[in-house]
Amino acid sequence: MSAVLVNDGRVLLAEAIKNRPSFLGLGTGLLTWGDQPPPPPASLLELVTPVGYKAAKQVSYVTPDETGEIVLPTGKYNYSETPTNYLYYKFDLDYADGGTSDLREWHVYVDAATELDLPVAQTWFTPEQMQVRGRLLLAERRKPMPFDPTVRAVFEFVVIF
């Protein structure tokens, strides 16, 4: 006998996570990774070399759609008013966020928390300003991406439950 996580259960997981505090963690990784960083292990908990954390600008339910307005390398999606098992995460980095580091790793954390005495409008946090890193939901490693403080960067992900 085997049990299967059914679609309704997957929607339930997305509903349980959607409104929780989410942050994008950015890191430089290791120089020894070169242009081909190793894939992140499933047991990974944190960035190897953290640079900072950005609060999510948007977390929304989406559905796959060939004519969707959200276009990502993994496909096209449209927003959904009803809960789905697809969560869209969007993080907008401001010009001063991230410094000038070559980024090799980015993570999405859920249930992260910052120090309490920080300005309410602040959305970029150094590792020292994070009180709780949160639970790692998604980890990605890529060839080095130079962060340019004269260009506004946007990171988008769709997590499928």
Coordinates of C-alpha atoms in Angstrom, one line a residue:
M1 CA 0.0 0.0 0.0
S2 CA 1.1 3.6 -0.6
A3 CA -0.3 7.0 0.3
V4 CA -0.4 9.9 -2.1
L5 CA -0.3 13.6 -1.3
V6 CA -3.4 14.6 -3.3
N7 CA -4.0 17.9 -5.0
D8 CA -6.3 19.2 -2.2
G9 CA -3.5 18.5 0.3
R10 CA -1.0 20.4 -1.8
V11 CA -3.4 23.4 -1.8
L12 CA -3.6 23.1 1.9
L13 CA 0.2 23.3 2.2
A14 CA 0.2 26.4 0.0
E15 CA -2.5 28.0 2.1
A16 CA -0.6 27.3 5.3
I17 CA 2.5 29.1 4.0
K18 CA 1.2 31.9 1.9
N19 CA 0.6 34.6 4.6
R20 CA 3.7 33.8 6.7
P21 CA 6.6 36.2 6.7
S22 CA 8.9 35.4 3.7
F23 CA 12.3 36.6 2.8
L24 CA 14.8 36.2 0.0
G25 CA 18.2 35.3 1.3
L26 CA 21.1 36.2 -1.0
G27 CA 24.7 34.9 -0.7
T28 CA 28.0 34.9 -2.5
G29 CA 28.5 31.1 -2.0
L30 CA 32.1 30.0 -2.4
L31 CA 34.6 31.2 -4.9
T32 CA 35.7 27.6 -5.4
W33 CA 32.3 26.9 -7.0
G34 CA 33.5 28.9 -10.1
D35 CA 30.8 29.1 -12.8
Q36 CA 29.3 25.7 -11.9
P37 CA 28.1 25.7 -8.3
P38 CA 27.1 22.4 -7.0
P39 CA 23.3 21.8 -6.6
P40 CA 22.1 22.6 -3.1
P41 CA 21.6 19.5 -1.0
A42 CA 18.0 18.7 0.2
S43 CA 19.4 18.9 3.8
L44 CA 20.5 22.5 3.3
L45 CA 19.3 24.9 6.1
E46 CA 21.1 28.2 5.3
L47 CA 23.2 30.3 2.9
V48 CA 26.8 29.3 2.8
T49 CA 27.9 33.0 2.7
P50 CA 25.0 35.3 3.4
V51 CA 25.0 38.9 2.1
G52 CA 21.5 39.9 3.2
Y53 CA 17.7 39.3 3.2
K54 CA 14.9 41.0 1.4
A55 CA 11.3 40.9 2.6
A56 CA 8.8 39.5 0.0
K57 CA 7.0 42.2 -2.0
Q58 CA 4.3 39.8 -3.1
V59 CA 3.2 36.2 -2.4
S60 CA 0.2 35.1 -4.6
Y61 CA -1.6 32.1 -5.8
V62 CA -1.1 31.4 -9.5
T63 CA -2.0 28.8 -12.1
P64 CA 0.0 27.7 -15.2
D65 CA -1.3 29.4 -18.3
E66 CA 0.4 29.5 -21.7
T67 CA -0.9 33.1 -22.2
G68 CA -0.1 34.1 -18.6
E69 CA 1.1 37.6 -17.6
I70 CA 3.8 36.2 -15.3
V71 CA 6.6 35.0 -17.4
L72 CA 9.4 32.9 -15.8
P73 CA 12.0 30.5 -17.2
T74 CA 9.8 27.7 -15.8
G75 CA 6.6 28.8 -17.6
K76 CA 3.8 31.3 -17.7
Y77 CA 1.3 31.9 -15.0
N78 CA -1.8 33.9 -14.2
Y79 CA -3.0 35.1 -10.8
S80 CA -5.7 33.1 -9.1
E81 CA -8.3 34.5 -6.7
T82 CA -8.8 31.0 -5.3
P83 CA -6.1 29.0 -3.5
T84 CA -3.9 26.7 -5.7
N85 CA -0.9 24.6 -5.1
Y86 CA 1.3 27.2 -6.9
L87 CA 2.7 30.1 -4.9
Y88 CA 4.3 33.0 -6.7
Y89 CA 7.0 34.9 -4.8
K90 CA 8.3 38.3 -5.9
F91 CA 11.2 40.2 -4.4
D92 CA 12.2 43.7 -5.6
L93 CA 15.7 44.8 -4.7
D94 CA 16.3 48.5 -4.4
Y95 CA 19.5 50.1 -5.7
A96 CA 21.3 50.0 -2.4
D97 CA 20.3 46.4 -1.5
G98 CA 23.0 43.7 -1.8
G99 CA 26.0 45.9 -2.3
T100 CA 28.3 44.9 -5.1
S101 CA 28.7 41.2 -4.4
D102 CA 28.7 38.4 -7.0
L103 CA 25.7 36.4 -6.0
R104 CA 25.7 32.6 -6.4
E105 CA 23.0 31.5 -4.0
W106 CA 19.4 32.6 -3.3
H107 CA 17.0 31.1 -0.9
V108 CA 13.4 31.7 0.0
Y109 CA 12.8 31.5 3.8
V110 CA 9.4 31.3 5.6
D111 CA 8.7 32.4 9.2
A112 CA 11.8 34.7 9.3
A113 CA 11.9 37.6 11.7
T114 CA 14.0 40.7 12.0
E115 CA 15.2 42.6 15.1
L116 CA 12.4 44.5 16.7
D117 CA 14.0 47.9 16.9
L118 CA 14.3 48.4 13.1
P119 CA 12.4 50.9 11.0
V120 CA 9.0 49.6 9.9
A121 CA 9.5 50.5 6.3
Q122 CA 12.9 48.7 6.1
T123 CA 12.8 45.8 3.7
W124 CA 16.5 44.9 3.3
F125 CA 18.3 43.3 6.2
T126 CA 21.9 42.3 7.0
P127 CA 22.5 38.9 8.5
E128 CA 23.0 40.5 11.8
Q129 CA 19.6 42.2 11.7
M130 CA 17.8 38.8 11.3
Q131 CA 16.5 37.6 14.6
V132 CA 15.2 34.3 13.2
R133 CA 16.4 33.1 9.7
G134 CA 13.2 31.1 9.3
R135 CA 12.7 27.7 7.5
L136 CA 14.3 27.2 4.1
L137 CA 11.6 26.6 1.5
L138 CA 13.6 27.0 -1.7
A139 CA 17.3 27.0 -2.5
E140 CA 19.0 27.9 -5.8
R141 CA 22.6 28.1 -6.9
R142 CA 23.8 29.6 -10.1
K143 CA 26.9 30.9 -11.9
P144 CA 28.0 34.2 -10.3
M145 CA 25.6 37.1 -11.0
P146 CA 27.3 40.4 -10.3
F147 CA 25.0 42.7 -8.3
D148 CA 25.0 46.2 -9.8
P149 CA 23.7 48.9 -7.4
T150 CA 22.7 51.0 -10.5
V151 CA 20.2 48.4 -11.6
R152 CA 17.0 47.4 -9.8
A153 CA 16.8 43.6 -9.6
V154 CA 13.7 41.5 -9.4
F155 CA 13.7 37.9 -8.2
E156 CA 10.6 35.8 -9.0
F157 CA 9.8 32.2 -8.1
V158 CA 6.9 29.8 -8.4
V159 CA 6.9 27.1 -5.8
I160 CA 4.8 24.1 -6.6
F161 CA 3.4 22.1 -3.7

